[in-house]
Short mmCIF file of C-alpha atoms in Angstrom, two decimals:
data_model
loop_
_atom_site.label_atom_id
_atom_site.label_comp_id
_atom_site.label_asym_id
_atom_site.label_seq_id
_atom_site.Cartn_x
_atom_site.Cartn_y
_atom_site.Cartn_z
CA UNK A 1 23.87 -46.65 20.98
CA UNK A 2 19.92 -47.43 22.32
CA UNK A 3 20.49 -44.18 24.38
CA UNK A 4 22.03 -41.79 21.98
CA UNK A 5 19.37 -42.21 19.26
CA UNK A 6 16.92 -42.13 22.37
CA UNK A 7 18.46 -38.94 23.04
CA UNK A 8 19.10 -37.64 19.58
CA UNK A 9 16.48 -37.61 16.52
CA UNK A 10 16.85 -35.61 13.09
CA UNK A 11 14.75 -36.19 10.19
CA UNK A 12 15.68 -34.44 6.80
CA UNK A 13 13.59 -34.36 3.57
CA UNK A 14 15.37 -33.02 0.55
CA UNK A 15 14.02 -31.81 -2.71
CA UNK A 16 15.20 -30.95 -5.89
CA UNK A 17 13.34 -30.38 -9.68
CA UNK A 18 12.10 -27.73 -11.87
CA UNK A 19 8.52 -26.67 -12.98
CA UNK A 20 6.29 -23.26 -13.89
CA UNK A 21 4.94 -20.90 -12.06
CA UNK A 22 2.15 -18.85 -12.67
CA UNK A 23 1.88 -15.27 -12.26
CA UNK A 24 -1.42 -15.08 -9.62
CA UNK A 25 -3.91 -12.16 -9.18
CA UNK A 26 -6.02 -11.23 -5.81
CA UNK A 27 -9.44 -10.41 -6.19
CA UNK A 28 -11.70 -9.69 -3.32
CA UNK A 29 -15.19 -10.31 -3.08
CA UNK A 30 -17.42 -8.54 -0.54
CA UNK A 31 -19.43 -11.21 1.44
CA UNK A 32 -20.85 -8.87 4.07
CA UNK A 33 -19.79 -7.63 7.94
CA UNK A 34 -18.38 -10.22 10.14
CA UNK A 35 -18.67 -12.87 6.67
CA UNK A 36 -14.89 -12.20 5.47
CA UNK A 37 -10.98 -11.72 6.23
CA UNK A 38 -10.16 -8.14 4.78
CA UNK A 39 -11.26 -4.95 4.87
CA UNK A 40 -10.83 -2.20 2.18
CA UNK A 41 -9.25 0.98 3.46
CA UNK A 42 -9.42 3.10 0.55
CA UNK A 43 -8.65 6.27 3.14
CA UNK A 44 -5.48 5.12 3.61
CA UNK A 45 -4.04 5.38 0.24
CA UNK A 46 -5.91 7.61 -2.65
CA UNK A 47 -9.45 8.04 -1.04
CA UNK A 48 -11.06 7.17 -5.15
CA UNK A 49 -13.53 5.39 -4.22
CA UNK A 50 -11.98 2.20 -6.61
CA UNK A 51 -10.49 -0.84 -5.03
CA UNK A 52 -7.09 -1.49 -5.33
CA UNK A 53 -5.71 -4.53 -4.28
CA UNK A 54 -2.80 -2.94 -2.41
CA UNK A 55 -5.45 -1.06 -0.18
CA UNK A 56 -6.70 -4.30 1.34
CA UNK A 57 -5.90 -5.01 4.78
CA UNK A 58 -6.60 -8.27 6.87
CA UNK A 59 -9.40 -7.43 9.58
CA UNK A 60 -8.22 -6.45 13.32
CA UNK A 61 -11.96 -7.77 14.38
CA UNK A 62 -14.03 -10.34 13.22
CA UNK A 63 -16.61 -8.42 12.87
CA UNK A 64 -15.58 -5.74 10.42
CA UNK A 65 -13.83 -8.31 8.08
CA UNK A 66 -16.37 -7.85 5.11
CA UNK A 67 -13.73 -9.09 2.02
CA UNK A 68 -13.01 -12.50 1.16
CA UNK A 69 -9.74 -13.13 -1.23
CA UNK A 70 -10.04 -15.46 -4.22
CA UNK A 71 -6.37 -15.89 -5.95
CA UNK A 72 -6.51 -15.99 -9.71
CA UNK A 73 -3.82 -17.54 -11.83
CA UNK A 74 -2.70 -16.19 -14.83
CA UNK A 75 -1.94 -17.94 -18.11
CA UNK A 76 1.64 -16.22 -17.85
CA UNK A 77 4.18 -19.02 -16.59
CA UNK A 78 7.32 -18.70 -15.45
CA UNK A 79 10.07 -21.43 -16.05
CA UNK A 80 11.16 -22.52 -12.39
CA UNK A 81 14.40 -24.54 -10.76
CA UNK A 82 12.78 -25.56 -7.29
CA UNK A 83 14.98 -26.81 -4.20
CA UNK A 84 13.26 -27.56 -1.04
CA UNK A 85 14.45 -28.60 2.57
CA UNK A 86 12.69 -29.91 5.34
CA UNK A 87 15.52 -30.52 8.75
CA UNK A 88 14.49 -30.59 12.38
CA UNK A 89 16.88 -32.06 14.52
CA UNK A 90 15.95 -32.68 18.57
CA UNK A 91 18.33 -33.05 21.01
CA UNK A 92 17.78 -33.88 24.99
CA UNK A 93 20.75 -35.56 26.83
CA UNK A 94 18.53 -36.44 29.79
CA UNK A 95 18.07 -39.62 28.03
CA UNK A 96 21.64 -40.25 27.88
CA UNK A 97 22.94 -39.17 31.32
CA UNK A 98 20.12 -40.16 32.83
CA UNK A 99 22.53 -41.97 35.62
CA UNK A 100 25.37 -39.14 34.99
CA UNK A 101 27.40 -37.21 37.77
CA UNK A 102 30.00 -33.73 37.30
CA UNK A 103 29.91 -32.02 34.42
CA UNK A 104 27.53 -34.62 32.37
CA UNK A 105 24.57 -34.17 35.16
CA UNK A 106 24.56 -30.25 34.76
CA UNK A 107 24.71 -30.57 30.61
CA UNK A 108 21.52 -32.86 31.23
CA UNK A 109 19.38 -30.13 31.64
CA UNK A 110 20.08 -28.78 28.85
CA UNK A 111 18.07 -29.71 25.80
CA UNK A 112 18.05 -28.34 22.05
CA UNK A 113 15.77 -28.51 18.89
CA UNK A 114 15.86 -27.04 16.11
CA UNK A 115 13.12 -26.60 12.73
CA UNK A 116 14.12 -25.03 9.04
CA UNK A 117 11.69 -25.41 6.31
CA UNK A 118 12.87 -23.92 3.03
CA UNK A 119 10.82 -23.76 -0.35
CA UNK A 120 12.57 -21.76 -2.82
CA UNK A 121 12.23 -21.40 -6.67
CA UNK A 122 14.34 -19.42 -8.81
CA UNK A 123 14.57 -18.88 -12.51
CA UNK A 124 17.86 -19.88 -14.77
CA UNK A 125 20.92 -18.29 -13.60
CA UNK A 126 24.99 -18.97 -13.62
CA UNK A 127 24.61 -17.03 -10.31
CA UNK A 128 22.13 -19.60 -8.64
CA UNK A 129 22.99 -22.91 -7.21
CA UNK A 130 19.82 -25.02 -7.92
CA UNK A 131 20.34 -27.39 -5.91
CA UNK A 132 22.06 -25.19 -3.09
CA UNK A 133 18.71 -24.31 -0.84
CA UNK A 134 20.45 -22.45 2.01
CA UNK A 135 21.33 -19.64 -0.56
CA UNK A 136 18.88 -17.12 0.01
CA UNK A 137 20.35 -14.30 -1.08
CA UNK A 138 18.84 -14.25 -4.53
CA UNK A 139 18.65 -11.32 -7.32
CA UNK A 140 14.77 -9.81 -7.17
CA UNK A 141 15.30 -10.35 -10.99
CA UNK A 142 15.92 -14.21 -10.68
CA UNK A 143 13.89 -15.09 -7.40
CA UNK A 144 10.14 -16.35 -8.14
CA UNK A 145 9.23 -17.60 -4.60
CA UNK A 146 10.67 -18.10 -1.12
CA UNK A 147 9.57 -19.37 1.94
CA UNK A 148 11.17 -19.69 4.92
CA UNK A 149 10.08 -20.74 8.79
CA UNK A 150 13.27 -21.33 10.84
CA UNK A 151 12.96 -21.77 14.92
CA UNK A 152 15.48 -22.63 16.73
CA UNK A 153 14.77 -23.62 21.27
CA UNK A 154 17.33 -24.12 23.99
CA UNK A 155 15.91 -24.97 27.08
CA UNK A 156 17.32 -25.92 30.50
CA UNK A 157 15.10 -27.31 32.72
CA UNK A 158 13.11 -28.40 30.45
CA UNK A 159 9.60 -29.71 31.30
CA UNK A 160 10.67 -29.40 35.15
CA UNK A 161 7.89 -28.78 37.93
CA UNK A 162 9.90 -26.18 39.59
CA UNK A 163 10.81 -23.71 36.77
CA UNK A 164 12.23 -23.87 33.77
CA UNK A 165 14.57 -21.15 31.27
CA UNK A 166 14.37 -21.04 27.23
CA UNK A 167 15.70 -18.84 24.53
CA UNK A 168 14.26 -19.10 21.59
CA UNK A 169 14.68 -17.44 17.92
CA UNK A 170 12.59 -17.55 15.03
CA UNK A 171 12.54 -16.20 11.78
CA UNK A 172 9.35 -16.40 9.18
CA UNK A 173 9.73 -15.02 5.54
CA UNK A 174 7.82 -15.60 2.10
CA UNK A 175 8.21 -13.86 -1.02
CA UNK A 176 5.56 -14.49 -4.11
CA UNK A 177 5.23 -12.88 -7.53
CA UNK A 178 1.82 -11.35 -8.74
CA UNK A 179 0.29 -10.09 -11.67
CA UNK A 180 1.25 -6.49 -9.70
CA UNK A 181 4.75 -7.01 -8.76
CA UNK A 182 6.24 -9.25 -6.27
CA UNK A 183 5.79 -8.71 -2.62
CA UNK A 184 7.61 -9.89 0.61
CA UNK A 185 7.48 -10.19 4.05
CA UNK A 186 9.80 -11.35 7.31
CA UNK A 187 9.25 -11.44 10.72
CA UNK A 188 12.51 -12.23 13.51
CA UNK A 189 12.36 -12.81 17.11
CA UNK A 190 14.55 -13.56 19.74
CA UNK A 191 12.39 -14.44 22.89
CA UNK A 192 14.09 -15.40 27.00
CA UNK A 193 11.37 -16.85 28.82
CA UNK A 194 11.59 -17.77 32.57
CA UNK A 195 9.03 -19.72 34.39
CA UNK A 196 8.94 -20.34 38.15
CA UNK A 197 6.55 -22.08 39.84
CA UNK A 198 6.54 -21.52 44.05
CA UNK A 199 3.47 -24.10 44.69
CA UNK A 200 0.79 -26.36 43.19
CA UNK A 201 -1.49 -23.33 42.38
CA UNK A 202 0.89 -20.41 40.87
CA UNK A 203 2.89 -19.69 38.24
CA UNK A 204 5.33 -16.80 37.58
CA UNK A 205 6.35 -16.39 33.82
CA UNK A 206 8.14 -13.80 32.69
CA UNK A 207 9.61 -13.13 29.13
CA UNK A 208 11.35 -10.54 26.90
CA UNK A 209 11.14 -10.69 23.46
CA UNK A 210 13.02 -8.63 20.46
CA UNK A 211 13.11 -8.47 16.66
CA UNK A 212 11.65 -7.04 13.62
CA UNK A 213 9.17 -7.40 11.12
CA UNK A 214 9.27 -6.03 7.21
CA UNK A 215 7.38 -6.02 4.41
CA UNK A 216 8.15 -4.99 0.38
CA UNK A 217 6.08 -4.24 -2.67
CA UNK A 218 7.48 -3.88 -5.90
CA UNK A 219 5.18 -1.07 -7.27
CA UNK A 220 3.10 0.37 -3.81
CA UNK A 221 6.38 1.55 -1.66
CA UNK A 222 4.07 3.18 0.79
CA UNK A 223 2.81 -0.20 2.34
CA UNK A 224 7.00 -0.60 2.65
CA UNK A 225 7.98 -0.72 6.09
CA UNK A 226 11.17 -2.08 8.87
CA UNK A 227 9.15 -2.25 12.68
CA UNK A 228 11.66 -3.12 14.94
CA UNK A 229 9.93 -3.71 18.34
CA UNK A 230 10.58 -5.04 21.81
CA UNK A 231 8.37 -6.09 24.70
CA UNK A 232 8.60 -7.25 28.09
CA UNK A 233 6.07 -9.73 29.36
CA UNK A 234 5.46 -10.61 33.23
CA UNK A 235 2.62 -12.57 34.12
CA UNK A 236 1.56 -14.60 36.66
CA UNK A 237 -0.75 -17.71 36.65
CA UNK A 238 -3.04 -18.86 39.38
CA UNK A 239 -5.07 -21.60 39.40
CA UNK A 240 -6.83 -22.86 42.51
CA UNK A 241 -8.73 -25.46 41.36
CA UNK A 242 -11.28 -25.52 38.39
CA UNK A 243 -10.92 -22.03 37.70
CA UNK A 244 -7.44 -20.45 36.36
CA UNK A 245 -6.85 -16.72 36.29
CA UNK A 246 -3.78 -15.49 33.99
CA UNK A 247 -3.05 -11.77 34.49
CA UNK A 248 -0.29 -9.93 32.06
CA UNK A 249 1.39 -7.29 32.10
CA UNK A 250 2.71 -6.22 28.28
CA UNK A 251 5.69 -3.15 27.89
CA UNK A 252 6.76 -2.48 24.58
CA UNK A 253 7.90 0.00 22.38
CA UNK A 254 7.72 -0.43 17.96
CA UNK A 255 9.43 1.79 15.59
CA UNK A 256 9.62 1.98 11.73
CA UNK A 257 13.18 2.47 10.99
CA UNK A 258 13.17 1.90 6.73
CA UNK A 259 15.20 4.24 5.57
CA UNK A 260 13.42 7.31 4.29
CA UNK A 261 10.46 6.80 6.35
CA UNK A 262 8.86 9.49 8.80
CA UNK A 263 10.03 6.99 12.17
CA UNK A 264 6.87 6.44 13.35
CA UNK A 265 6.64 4.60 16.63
CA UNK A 266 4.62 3.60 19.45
CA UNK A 267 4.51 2.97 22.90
CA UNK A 268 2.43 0.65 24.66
CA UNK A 269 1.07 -0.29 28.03
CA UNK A 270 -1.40 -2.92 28.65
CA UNK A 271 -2.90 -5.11 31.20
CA UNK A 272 -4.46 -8.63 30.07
CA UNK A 273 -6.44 -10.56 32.10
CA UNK A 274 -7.66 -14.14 31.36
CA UNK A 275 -9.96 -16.51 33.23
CA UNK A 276 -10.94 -20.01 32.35
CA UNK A 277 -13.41 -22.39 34.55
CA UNK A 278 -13.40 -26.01 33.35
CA UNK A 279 -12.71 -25.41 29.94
CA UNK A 280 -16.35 -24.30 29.45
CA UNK A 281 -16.25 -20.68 29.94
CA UNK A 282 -14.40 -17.75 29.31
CA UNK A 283 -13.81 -14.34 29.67
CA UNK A 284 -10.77 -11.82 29.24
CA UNK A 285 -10.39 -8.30 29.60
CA UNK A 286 -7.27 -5.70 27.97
CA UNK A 287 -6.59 -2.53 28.72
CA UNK A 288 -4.23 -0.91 26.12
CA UNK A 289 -2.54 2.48 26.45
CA UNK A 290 -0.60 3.56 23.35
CA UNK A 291 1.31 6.44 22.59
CA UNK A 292 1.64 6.88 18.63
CA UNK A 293 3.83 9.23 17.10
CA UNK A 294 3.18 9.86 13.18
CA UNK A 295 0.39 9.47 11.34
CA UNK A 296 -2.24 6.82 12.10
CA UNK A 297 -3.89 7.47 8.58
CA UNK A 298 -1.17 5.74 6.77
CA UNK A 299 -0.41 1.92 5.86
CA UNK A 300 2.50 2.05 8.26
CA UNK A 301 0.31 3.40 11.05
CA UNK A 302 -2.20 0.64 10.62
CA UNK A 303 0.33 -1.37 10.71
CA UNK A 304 1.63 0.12 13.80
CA UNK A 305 -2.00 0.43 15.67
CA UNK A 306 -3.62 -2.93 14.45
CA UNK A 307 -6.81 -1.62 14.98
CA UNK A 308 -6.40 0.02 17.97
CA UNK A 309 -6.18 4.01 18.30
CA UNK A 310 -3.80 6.34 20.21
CA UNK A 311 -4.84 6.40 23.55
CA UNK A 312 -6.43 4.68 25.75
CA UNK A 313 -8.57 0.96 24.28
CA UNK A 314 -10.75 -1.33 26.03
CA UNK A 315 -11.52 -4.82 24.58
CA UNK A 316 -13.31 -7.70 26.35
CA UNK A 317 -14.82 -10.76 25.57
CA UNK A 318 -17.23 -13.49 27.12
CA UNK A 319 -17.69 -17.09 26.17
CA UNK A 320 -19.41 -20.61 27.14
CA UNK A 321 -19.62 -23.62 25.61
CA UNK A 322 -22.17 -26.48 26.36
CA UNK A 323 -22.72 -29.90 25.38
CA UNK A 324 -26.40 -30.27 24.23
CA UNK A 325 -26.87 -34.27 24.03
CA UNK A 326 -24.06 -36.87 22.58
CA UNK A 327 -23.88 -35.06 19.06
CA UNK A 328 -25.18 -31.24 19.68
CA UNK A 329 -22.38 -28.33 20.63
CA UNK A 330 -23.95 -24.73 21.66
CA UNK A 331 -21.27 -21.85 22.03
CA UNK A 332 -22.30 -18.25 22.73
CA UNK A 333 -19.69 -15.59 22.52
CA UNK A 334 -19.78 -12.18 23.38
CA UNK A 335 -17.11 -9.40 22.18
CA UNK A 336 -16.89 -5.47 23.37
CA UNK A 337 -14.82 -2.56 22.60
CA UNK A 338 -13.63 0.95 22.84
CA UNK A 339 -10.80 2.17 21.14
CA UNK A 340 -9.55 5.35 21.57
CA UNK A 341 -12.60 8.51 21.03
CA UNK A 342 -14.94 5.70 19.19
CA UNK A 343 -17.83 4.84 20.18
CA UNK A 344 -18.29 1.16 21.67
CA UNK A 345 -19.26 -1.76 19.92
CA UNK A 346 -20.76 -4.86 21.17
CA UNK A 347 -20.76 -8.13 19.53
CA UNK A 348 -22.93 -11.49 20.18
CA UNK A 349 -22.83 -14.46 18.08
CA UNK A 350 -24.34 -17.81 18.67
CA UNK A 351 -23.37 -21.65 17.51
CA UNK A 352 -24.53 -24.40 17.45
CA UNK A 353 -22.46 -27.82 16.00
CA UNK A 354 -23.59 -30.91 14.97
CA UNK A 355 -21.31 -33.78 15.62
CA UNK A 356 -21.68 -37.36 13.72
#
């Protein structure tokens, strides 16, 4: 019995109740370059020259993020039944059959876990179970809020020196209602990773990964799209002492495939490489080849590009960090780019931390 809850753990929180909701409202605040999280991109929508919150977009850089969000509730409430479920569950039979032979010593290496958070809140309907949270197929007209992060691991090997295989699948959606509408998004992956490690100083790692990611307004269906991407991703990890080097090769291909929509796509072909020494300074360089087919002026090209143009892009990035004393922290960064036919930019910032 010591074993199997050794081997086994779950924990479960259940919740169940009702309450109000209020409508909420984005507003966005200019605090300056390199100061905020969004950026307005007017040109991609109506070019008026008036913000609208639907042309906001979170930053690709740090440095061009010149919008902060402030969320602003309404005095409009809406009358909620609210269910919520919390269950992981971990499961790793080494623990068991430590001692096993046959069949049980090869199920060893097996191990599973498994995470689903759900937060849902729905208004009054014959067609609901309130206190049902795994129904999540909901009418737009009765569902106020949703969110769910499911992720689900099998592993075999697990934690082994040698190498190590896991699948993974994971699946990340929210849905809120504002003062414009309501608006959703989901993201789902399915990822095979495979890790082999020949010596004490390298690491081969390579993974595949597949799925799609959505998003839906109510009122502003061009910022409505389905990307369905995959990606292959061989790497290999060296480390020789005090300095590591991870180099990366990314494939991958993403498509919008909404219905109705212009399939806009891309290509891509990039080469990432990392170093580290002692934790204290860093540096990485990316080269990113993409081949974009539709219109890169449009929400769902932005969304296909993330900053980054057709062509060829160049992004690097320096940093060190330095004790100054028992309580002082210094960190100096520096950032470059060149993406696409734009001209490069080069950023430096400096910090220093106080600790007490």
């Amino acid at each position: 019995t010591n074993a199997l809850e050794r081997s086994l753990r779950t924990q479960t929180t259940y919740q169940v109740g009702n309450g109000q909701e209020a409508r909420v409202d984005f507003q966005y605040l200019f605090v300056g370059a390199g100061q905020g999280q969004y950026i307005w991109q007017d040109s991609l929508y109506n070019n008026d020259g008036r913000i609208q919150p639907n042309e906001m977009e979170v930053a690709p850089f740090t440095d061009i993020g010149d919008y902060v969000r402030v969320s602003v509730f309404s005095n409009d409430f809406i009358r909620t039944n609210n269910v919520a479920l919390n269950q992981k569950i971990n499961w790793d039979p080494s623990r068991l059959w430590r001692d096993a032979t046959g069949v049980k010593k090869m199920l060893r290496r097996f191990a599973f876990n498994t995470s689903v958070i759900i937060d849902r809140k729905t208004r009054e309907s014959s067609e609901i179970q309130s206190w049902n949270p795994l129904q999540l197929r909901v009418a737009d007209s009765s569902l106020v809020a949703l969110n769910v992060q499911r992720r689900h691991g099998l592993f075999f090997n697990r934690a082994n020196p040698k190498y190590d295989i896991q699948l993974s699948n994971a699946d990340r959606r929210n849905r809120r209602v504002l003062t414009t509408g309501y608006e959703s998004n989901q993201t789902e992956d399915w990822t095979l990773r495979f890790r082999y490690r020949p010596n004490d100083q390298l690491s081969l790692e390579a993974a595949a990964v597949t799925g799609s990611r959505a998003t839906d307004s109510e009122f502003f269906d061009n910022k409505d799209y389905q990307i369905d991407f995959f990606r292959a991703e061989p790497s290999i990890n060296w480390q020789p002492g005090a300095f590591r080097l991870v180099t990366k090769l990314v494939i991958g291909q993403e498509e919008n495939t909404l219905p109705g929509s212009e399939g806009e796509r891309t290509d891509r072909l990039e080469i990432d490489l990392e170093g580290n020494y002692k934790n204290w300074l860093t540096a990485r360089f990316r080269w990113v080849d993409i081949a974009f087919e539709g219109d890169s002026r449009s929400p769902v090209g932005y969304a296909l590009l993330q900053g980054l143009q057709s062509g060829r892009n160049l992004l690097w990035n320096v940093g060190a960090t330095r004790q100054l004393g028992e309580y002082l922290q210094l960190t100096l960064s520096y950032e470059g780019r060149q993406t696409g036919e734009a001209k490069t930019v080069h950023v430096g910032r400096a910090q220093v931390q106080a600790f007490f």
